[in-house]
CSV table of C-alpha atoms and ligand atoms in Angstrom, one decimal:
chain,number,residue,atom,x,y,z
A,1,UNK,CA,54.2,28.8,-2.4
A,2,UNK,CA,50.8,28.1,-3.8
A,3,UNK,CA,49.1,25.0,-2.2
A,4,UNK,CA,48.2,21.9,-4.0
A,5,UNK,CA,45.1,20.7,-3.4
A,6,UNK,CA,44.8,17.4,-2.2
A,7,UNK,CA,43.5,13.5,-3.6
A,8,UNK,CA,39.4,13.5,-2.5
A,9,UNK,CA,38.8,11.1,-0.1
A,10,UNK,CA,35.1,11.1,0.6
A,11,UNK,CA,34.2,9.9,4.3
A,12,UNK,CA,32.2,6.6,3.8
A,13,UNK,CA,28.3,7.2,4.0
A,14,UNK,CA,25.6,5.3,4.2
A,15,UNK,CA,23.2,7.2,2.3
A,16,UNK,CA,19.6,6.4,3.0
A,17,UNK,CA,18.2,10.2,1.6
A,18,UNK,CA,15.6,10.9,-1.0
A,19,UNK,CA,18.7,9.8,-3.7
A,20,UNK,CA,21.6,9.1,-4.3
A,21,UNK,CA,21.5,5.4,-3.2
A,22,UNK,CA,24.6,3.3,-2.3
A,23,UNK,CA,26.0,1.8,-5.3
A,24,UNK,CA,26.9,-1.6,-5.6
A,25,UNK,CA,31.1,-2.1,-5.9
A,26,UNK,CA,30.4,-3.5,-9.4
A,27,UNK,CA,28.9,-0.3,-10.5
A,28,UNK,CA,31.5,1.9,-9.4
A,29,UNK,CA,34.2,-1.1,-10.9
A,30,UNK,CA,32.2,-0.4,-14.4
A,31,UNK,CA,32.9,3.1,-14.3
A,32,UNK,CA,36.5,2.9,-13.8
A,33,UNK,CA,36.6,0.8,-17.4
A,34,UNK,CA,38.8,2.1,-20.3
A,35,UNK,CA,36.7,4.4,-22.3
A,36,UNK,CA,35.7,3.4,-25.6
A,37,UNK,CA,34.8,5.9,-28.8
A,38,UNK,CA,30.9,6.6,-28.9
A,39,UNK,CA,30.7,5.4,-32.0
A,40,UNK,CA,33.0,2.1,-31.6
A,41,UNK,CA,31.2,-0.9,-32.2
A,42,UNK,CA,31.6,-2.3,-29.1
A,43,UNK,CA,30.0,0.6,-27.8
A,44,UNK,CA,27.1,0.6,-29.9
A,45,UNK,CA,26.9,-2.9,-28.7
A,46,UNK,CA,26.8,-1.6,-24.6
A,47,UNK,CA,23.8,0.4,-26.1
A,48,UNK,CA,21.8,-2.0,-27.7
A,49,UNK,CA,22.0,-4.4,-24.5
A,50,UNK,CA,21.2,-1.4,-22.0
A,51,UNK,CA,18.2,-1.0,-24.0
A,52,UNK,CA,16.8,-4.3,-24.0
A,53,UNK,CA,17.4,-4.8,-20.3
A,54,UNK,CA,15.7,-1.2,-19.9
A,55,UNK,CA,12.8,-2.5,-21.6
A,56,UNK,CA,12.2,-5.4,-19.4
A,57,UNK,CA,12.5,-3.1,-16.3
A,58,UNK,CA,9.8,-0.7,-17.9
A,59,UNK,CA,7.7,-3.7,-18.9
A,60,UNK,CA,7.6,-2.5,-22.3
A,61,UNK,CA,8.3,-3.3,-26.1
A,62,UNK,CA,8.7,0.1,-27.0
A,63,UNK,CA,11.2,1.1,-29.6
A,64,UNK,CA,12.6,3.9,-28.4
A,65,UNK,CA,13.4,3.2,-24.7
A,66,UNK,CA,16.8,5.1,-24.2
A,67,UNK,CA,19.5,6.4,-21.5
A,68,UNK,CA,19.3,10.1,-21.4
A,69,UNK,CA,22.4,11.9,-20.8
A,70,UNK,CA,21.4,13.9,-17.5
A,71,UNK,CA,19.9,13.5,-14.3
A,72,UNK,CA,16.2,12.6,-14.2
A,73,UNK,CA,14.9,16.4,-14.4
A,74,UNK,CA,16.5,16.0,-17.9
A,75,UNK,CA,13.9,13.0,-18.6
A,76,UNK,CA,11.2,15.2,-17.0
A,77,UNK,CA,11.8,18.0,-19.7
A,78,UNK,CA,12.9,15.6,-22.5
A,79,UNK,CA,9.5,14.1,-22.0
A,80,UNK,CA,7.7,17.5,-21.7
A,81,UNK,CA,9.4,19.5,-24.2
A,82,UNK,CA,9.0,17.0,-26.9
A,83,UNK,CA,5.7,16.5,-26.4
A,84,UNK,CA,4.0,20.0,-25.3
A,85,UNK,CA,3.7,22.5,-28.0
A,86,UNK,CA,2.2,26.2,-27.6
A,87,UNK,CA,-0.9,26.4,-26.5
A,88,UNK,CA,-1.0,22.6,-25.5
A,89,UNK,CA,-3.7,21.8,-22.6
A,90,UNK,CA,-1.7,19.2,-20.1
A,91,UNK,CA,-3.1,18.4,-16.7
A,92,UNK,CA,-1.1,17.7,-14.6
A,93,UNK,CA,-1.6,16.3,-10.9
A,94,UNK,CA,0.4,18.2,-8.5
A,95,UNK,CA,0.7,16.4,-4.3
A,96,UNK,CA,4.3,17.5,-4.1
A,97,UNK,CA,7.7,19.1,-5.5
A,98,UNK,CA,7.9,17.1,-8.5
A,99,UNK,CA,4.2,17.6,-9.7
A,100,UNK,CA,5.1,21.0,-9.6
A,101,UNK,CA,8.4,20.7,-11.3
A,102,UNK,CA,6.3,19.6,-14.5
A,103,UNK,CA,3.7,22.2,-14.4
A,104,UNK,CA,6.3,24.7,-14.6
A,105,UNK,CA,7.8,22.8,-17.0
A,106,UNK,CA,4.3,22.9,-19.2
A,107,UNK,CA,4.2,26.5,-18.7
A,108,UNK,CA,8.3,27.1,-20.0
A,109,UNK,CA,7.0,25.0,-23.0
A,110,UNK,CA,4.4,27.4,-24.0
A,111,UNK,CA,1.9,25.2,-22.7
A,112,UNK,CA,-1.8,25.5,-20.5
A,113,UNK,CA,-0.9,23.6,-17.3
A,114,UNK,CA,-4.5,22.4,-15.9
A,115,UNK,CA,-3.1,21.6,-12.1
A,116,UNK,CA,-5.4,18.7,-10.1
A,117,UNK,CA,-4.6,19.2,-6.4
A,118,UNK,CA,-4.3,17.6,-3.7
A,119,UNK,CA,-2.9,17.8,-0.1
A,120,UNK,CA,1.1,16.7,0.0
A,121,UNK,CA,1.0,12.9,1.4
A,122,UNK,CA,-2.4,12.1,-0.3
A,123,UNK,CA,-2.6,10.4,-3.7
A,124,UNK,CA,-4.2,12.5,-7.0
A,125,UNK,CA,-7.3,10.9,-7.4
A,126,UNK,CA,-8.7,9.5,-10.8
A,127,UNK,CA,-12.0,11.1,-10.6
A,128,UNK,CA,-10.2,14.4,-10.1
A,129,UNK,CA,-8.3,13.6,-13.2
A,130,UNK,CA,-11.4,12.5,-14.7
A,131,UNK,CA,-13.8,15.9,-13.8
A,132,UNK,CA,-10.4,17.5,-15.5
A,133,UNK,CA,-9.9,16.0,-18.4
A,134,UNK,CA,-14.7,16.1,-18.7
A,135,UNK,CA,-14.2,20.2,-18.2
A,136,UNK,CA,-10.8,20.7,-20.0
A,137,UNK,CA,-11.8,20.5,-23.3
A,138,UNK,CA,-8.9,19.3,-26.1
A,139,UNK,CA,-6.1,18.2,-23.5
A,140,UNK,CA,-3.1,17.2,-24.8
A,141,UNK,CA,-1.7,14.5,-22.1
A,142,UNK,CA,-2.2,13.8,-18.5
A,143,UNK,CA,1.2,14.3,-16.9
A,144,UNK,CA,1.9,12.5,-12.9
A,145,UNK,CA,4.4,11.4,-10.9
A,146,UNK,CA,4.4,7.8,-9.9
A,147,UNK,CA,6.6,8.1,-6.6
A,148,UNK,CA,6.6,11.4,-5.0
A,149,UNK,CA,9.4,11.5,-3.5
A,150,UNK,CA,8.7,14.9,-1.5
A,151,UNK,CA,6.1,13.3,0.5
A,152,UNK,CA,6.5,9.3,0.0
A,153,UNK,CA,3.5,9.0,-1.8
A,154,UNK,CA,2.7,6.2,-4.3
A,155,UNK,CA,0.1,7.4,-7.0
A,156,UNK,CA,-1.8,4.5,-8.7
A,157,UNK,CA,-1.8,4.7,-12.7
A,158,UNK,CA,-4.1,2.2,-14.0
A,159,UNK,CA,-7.3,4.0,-13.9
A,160,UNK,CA,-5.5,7.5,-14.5
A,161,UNK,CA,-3.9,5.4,-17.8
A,162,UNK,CA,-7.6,3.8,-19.1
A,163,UNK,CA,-8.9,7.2,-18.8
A,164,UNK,CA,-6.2,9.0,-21.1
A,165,UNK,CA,-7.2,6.2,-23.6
A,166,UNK,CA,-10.8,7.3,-23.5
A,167,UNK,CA,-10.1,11.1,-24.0
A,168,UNK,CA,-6.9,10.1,-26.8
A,169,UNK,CA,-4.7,12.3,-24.2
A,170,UNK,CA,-0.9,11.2,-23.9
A,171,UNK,CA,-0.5,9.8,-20.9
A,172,UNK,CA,3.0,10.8,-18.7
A,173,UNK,CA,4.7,9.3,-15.8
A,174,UNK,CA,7.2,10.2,-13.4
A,175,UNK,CA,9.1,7.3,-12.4
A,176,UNK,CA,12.3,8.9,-11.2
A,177,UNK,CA,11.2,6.6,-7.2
A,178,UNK,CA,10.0,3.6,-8.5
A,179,UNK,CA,11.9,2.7,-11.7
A,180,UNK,CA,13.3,-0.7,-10.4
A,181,UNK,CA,12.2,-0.7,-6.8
A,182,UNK,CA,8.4,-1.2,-6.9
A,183,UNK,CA,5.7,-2.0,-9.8
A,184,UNK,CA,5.6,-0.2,-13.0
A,185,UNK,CA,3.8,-1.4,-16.2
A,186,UNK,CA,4.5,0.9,-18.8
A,187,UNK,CA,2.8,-0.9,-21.9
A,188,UNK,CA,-0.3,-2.3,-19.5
A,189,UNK,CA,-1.0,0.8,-17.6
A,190,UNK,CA,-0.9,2.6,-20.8
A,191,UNK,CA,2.1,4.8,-20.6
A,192,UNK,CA,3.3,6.9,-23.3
A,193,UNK,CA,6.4,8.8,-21.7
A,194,UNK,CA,8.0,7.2,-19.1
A,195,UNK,CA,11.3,8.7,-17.3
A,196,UNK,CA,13.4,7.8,-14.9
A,197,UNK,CA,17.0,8.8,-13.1
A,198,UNK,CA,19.8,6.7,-12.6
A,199,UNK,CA,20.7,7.4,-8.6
A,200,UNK,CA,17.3,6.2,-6.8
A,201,UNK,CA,16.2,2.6,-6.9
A,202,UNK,CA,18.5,1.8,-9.8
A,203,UNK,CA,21.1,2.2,-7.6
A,204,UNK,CA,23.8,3.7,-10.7
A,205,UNK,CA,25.2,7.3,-9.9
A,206,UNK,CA,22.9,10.3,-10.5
A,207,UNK,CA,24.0,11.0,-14.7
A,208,UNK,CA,21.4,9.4,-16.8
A,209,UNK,CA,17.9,9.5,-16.9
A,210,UNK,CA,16.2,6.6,-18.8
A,211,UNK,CA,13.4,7.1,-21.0
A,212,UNK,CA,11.0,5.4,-22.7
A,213,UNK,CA,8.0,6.9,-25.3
A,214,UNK,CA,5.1,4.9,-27.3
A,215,UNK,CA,4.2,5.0,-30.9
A,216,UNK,CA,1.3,7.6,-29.9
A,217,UNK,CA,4.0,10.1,-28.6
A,218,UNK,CA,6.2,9.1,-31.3
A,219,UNK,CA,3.5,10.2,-33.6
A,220,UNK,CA,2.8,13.2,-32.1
A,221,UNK,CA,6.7,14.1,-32.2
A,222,UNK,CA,6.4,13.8,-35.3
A,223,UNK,CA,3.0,15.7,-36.1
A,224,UNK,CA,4.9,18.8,-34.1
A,225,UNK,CA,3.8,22.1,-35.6
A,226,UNK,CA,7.6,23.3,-35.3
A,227,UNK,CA,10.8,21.9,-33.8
A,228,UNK,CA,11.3,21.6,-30.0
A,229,UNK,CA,13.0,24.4,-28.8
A,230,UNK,CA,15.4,21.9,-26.7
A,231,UNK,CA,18.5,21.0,-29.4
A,232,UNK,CA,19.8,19.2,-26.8
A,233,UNK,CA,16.9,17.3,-25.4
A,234,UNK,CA,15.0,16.9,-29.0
A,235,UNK,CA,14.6,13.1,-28.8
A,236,UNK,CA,13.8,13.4,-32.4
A,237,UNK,CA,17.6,14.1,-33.1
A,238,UNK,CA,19.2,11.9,-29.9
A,239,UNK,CA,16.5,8.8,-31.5
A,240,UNK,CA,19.1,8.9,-34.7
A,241,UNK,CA,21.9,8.1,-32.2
A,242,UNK,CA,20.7,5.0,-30.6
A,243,UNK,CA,18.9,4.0,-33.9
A,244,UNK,CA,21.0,0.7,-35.0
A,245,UNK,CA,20.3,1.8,-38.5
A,246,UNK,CA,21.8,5.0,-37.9
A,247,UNK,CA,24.2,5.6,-35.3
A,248,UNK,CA,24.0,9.9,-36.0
A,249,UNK,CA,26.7,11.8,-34.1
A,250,UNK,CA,24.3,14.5,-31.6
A,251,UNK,CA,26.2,14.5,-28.6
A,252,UNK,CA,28.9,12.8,-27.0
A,253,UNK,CA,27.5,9.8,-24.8
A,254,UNK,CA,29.0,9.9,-21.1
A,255,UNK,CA,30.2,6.8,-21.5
A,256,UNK,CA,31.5,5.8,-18.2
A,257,UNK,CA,27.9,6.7,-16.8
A,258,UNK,CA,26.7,4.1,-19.7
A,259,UNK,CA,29.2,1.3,-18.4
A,260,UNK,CA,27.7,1.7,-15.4
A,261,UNK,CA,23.9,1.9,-15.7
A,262,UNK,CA,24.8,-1.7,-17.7
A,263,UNK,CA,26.4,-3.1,-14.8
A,264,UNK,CA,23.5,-1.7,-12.3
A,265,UNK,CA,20.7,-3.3,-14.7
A,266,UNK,CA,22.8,-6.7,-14.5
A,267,UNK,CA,22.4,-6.7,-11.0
A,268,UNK,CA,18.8,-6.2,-11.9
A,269,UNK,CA,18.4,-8.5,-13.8
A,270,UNK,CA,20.4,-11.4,-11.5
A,271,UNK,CA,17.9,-10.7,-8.6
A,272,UNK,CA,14.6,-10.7,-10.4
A,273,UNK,CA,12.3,-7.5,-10.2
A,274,UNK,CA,9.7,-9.6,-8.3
A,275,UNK,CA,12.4,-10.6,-5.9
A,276,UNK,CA,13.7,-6.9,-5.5
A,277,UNK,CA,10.6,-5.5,-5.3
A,278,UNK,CA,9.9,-8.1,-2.0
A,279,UNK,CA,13.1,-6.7,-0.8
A,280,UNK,CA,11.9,-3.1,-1.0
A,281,UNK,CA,8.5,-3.9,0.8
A,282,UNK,CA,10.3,-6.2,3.7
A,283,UNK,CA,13.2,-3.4,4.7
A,284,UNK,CA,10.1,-0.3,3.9
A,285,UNK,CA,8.1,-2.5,6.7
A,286,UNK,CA,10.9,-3.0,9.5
A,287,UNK,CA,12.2,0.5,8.9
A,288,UNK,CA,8.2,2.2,9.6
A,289,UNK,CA,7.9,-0.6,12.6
A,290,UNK,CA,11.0,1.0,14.2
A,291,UNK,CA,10.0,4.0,13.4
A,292,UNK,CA,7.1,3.9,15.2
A,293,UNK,CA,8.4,2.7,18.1
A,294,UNK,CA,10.6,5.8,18.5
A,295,UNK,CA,6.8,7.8,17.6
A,296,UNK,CA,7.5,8.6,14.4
A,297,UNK,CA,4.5,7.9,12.3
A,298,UNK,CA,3.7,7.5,8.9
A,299,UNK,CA,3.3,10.5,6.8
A,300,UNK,CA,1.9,9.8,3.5
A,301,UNK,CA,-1.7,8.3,3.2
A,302,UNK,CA,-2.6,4.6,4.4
A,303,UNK,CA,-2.5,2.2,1.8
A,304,UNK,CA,-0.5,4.5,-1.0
A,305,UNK,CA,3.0,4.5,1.0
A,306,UNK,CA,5.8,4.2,-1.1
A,307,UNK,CA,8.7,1.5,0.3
A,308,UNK,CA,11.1,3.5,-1.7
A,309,UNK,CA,10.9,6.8,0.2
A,310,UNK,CA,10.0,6.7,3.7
A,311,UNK,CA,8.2,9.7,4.9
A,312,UNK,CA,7.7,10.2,9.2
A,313,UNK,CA,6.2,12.9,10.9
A,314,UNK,CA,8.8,14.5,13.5
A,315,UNK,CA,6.9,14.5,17.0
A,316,UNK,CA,7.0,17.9,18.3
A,317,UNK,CA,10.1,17.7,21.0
A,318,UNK,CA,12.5,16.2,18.1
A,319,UNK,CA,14.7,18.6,16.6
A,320,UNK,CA,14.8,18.0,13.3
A,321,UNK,CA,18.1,19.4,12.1
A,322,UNK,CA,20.1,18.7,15.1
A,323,UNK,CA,19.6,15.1,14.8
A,324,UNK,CA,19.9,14.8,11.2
A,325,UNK,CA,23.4,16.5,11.3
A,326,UNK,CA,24.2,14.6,14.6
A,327,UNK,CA,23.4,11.0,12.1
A,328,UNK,CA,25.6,12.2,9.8
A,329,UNK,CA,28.5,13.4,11.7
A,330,UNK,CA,28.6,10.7,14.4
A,331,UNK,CA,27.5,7.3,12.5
A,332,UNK,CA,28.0,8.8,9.1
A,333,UNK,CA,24.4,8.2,7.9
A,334,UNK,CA,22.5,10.7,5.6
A,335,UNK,CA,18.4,10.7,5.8
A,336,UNK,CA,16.2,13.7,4.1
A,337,UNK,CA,14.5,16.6,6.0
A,338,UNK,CA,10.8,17.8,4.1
A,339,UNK,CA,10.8,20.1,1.4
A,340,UNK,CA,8.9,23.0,1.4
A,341,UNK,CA,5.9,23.3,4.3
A,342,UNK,CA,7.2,20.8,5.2
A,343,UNK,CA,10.8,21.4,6.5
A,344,UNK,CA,11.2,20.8,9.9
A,345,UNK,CA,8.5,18.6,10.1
A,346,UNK,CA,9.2,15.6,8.2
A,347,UNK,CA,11.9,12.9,7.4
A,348,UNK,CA,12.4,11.5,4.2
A,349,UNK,CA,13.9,8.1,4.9
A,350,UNK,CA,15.4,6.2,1.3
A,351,UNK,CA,15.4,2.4,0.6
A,352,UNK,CA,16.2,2.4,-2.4
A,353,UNK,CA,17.9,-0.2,-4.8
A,354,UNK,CA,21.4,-1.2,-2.8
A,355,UNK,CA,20.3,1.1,0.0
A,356,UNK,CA,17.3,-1.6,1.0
A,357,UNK,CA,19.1,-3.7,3.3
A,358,UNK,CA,18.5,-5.1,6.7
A,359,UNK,CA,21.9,-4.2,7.8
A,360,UNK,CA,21.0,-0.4,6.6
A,361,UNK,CA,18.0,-0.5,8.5
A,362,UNK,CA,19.3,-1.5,11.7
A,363,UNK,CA,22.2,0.5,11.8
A,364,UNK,CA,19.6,3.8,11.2
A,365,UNK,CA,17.3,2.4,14.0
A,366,UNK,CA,20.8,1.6,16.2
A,367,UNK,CA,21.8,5.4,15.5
A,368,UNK,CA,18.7,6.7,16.5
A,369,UNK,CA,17.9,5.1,19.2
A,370,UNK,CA,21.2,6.5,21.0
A,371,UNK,CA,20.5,9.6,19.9
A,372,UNK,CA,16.8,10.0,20.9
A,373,UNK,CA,18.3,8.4,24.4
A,374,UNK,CA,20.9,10.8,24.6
A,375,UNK,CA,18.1,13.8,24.3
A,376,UNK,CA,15.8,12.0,26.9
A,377,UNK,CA,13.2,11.5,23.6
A,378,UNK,CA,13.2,7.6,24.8
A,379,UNK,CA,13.4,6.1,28.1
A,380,UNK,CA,14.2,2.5,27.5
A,381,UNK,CA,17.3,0.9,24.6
A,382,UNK,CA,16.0,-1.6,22.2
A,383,UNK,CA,12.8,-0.8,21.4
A,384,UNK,CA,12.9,0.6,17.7
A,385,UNK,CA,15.0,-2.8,17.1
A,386,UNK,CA,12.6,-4.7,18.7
A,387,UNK,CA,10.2,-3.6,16.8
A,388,UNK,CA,11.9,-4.4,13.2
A,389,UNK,CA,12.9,-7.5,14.6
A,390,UNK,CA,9.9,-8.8,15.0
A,391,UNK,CA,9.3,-8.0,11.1
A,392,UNK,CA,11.7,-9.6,10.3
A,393,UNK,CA,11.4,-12.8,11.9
A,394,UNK,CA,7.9,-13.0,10.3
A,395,UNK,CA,9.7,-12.9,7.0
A,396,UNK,CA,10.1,-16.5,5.5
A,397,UNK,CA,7.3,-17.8,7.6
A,398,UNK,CA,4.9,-15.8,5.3
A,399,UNK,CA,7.1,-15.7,1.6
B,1,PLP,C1,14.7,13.0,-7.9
B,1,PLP,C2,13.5,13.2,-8.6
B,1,PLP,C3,13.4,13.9,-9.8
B,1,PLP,C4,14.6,14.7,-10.3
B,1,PLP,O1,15.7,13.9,-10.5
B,1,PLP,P1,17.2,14.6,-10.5
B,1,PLP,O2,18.0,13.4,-10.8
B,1,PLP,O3,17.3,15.2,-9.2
B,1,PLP,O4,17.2,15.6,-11.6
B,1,PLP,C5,12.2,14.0,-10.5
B,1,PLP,N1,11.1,13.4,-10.0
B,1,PLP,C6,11.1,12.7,-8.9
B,1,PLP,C7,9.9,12.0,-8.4
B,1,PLP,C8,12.3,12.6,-8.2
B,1,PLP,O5,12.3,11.8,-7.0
């Protein structure tokens, strides 16, 4: 007899990794809707409202701000394949995996990646950017990533944004860690691609990958010496699908995923993005207190640390797998190891969206305090509590 295979029944987790979030029981509800035809009207209705609430999360009026089918990496190349053409000079500022992700992107598109170093866990800074873009010559758009999320680093854009004004590059952000969980200012800071993925501090399954591009990068979409070599990801084509006046057949929209990312920028949108993004600073701060206490210090630079993405250095007697595997088996709690270099050595610790909750916070400090008492790592109970305790009692006396 050939065996069935079973119903999946995934073992509850809290999931405080470098993405997916936890989603909130109203997202998942969504999903579980009737489908509808991608070209029903009440459809096209769902997409006309998930793009004015994606503007307002972007901070943006542009036009074409869209829900990508994919995960963010599909925004990362939509944005990049669009907009590089052969022989295209992009700098791009690489301080992690993802910086690197677009420069090999660049390169795939035919493209001269001009990579600005820096160490992992320190920002890219502007004057590097700006020596760059002085020596570069011609350069087609300045490409970085907003939250690193291999190393916890938050990259200012402001400057970087002014100075791609100055020199008429494009200016690119990765937003895939901060969309929705910390500050982003698309039209201020001068953004003309903008991406982001659906299962970080949106809080929405991994599936979708919104994305938002300026009249400049419309333009030079446009201006393109030949087509992009992407069918699928040509935003020229998928723009004539979420164009009311058009409503073009390119590819079948995952729908469900749609129904959800609505739902998930609802709950936006009914908390406030000043309010959430409070939230995401108060958990970030009683999470790295705790830390602390147990000696785990803060990885990424002082005064760029994202609240997002929590990045500690491991002291030296802490085994990194072995605890990470004991989180998950015994209190069914997932945290990230580093990437790279850095495996072994780090942990990436995610509050993001739904995930940024006092309750998630205390039960990770609870779990790791037993454990680093069970290896003799601490001496005395309490004190990783104690320590994100006390930030939280300061809450309210100073908001
Ligand atoms: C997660 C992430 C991506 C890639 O997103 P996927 O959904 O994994 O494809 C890109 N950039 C950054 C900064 C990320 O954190």
């Amino acid at each position: 007899m050939t065996e069935r295979v079973g119903e999946f029944v995934p073992t509850p987790r809290l999931l405080l990794g470098p993405g997916p979030s936890m989603v909130h029981p109203r997202v998942l509800r969504a999903m579980g809707a009737p489908l509808l035809g991608h070209l029903d009207p009440e459809f096209l209705r769902l997409m006309n409202e998930i793009q004015q609430m994606l503007r307002r999360v972007f901070r943006t009026a542009n036009r074409f701000t869209i829900a990508l089918s994919g995960t963010g990496s599909a925004g990362m190349e939509a944005a990049l394949v669009n907009l590089v053409e052969p022989g295209d000079a992009v700098i791009v500022g690489v301080n992690g995996v993802f910086g690197s992700r677009m420069a090999s992107i660049v390169e795939r598109c035919g493209g001269k990646p001009v990579r600005v170093e820096a160490s992992w866990g320190r920002i890219v800074e502007a004057n590097a950017i700006k020596s760059a873009l002085a020596r570069s010559g011609p350069v087609k758009a300045v490409a970085v990533v907003h939250a690193e999320t291999s190393t916890g680093v938050h990259q200012p854009l402001e400057e970087i944004g002014a100075l791609c004004r100055q020199h008429d590059a494009l200016f690119i952000v990765d937003a895939v860690t901060s969309l929705g969980g910390l500050p982003l200012e698309v039209d201020r800071w001068g953004i003309d691609a903008c991406y982001s993925g659906t299962q970080k501090c949106l809080s929405c399954p991994p599936g979708l990958a919104p994305l938002t591009l300026s009249e400049r990068a419309l333009a030079a979409i446009r201006n393109r010496k030949a087509p992009c070599q992407s069918w699928y990801l040509d935003v020229s084509l998928i723009a004539d699908y979420w164009a009311e006046a058009k409503r073009a057949y390119h590819h079948t929209a995952p729908i469900s995923m749609l129904y959800a990312l609505r739902e998930a920028l609802r709950l936006i949108e009914e908390e406030g993005l000043e309010a959430r993004f409070a939230r995401h600073r108060l958990h970030s701060a009683a999470l790295m207190a705790g830390l602390g206490a147990l000696g785990l210090l803060p990885f990424a630079e002082e005064g760029h640390r994202l609240p997002s993405l929590n990045s500690v250095t491991l002291p030296a007697q802490v085994e990194d797998a072995a605890v990470r595997a004991e989180l998950l088996q015994e209190f069914g709690i997932e945290i990230g190891g580093g990437l790279g270099a850095l495996q072994g050595k780090l942990w990436r610790i995610g509050l993001m969206g739904e995930s940024s909750a006092r309750e998630h916070v205390l039960s990770l400090l609870s779990a790791l305090e037993v454990l680093f008492l069970r290896h003799k790592w601490i001496s005395r109970p309490g004190i990783a509590l104690e320590a994100a305790s006390r930030i939280y009692a300061g809450d309210g006396r100073k908001e």
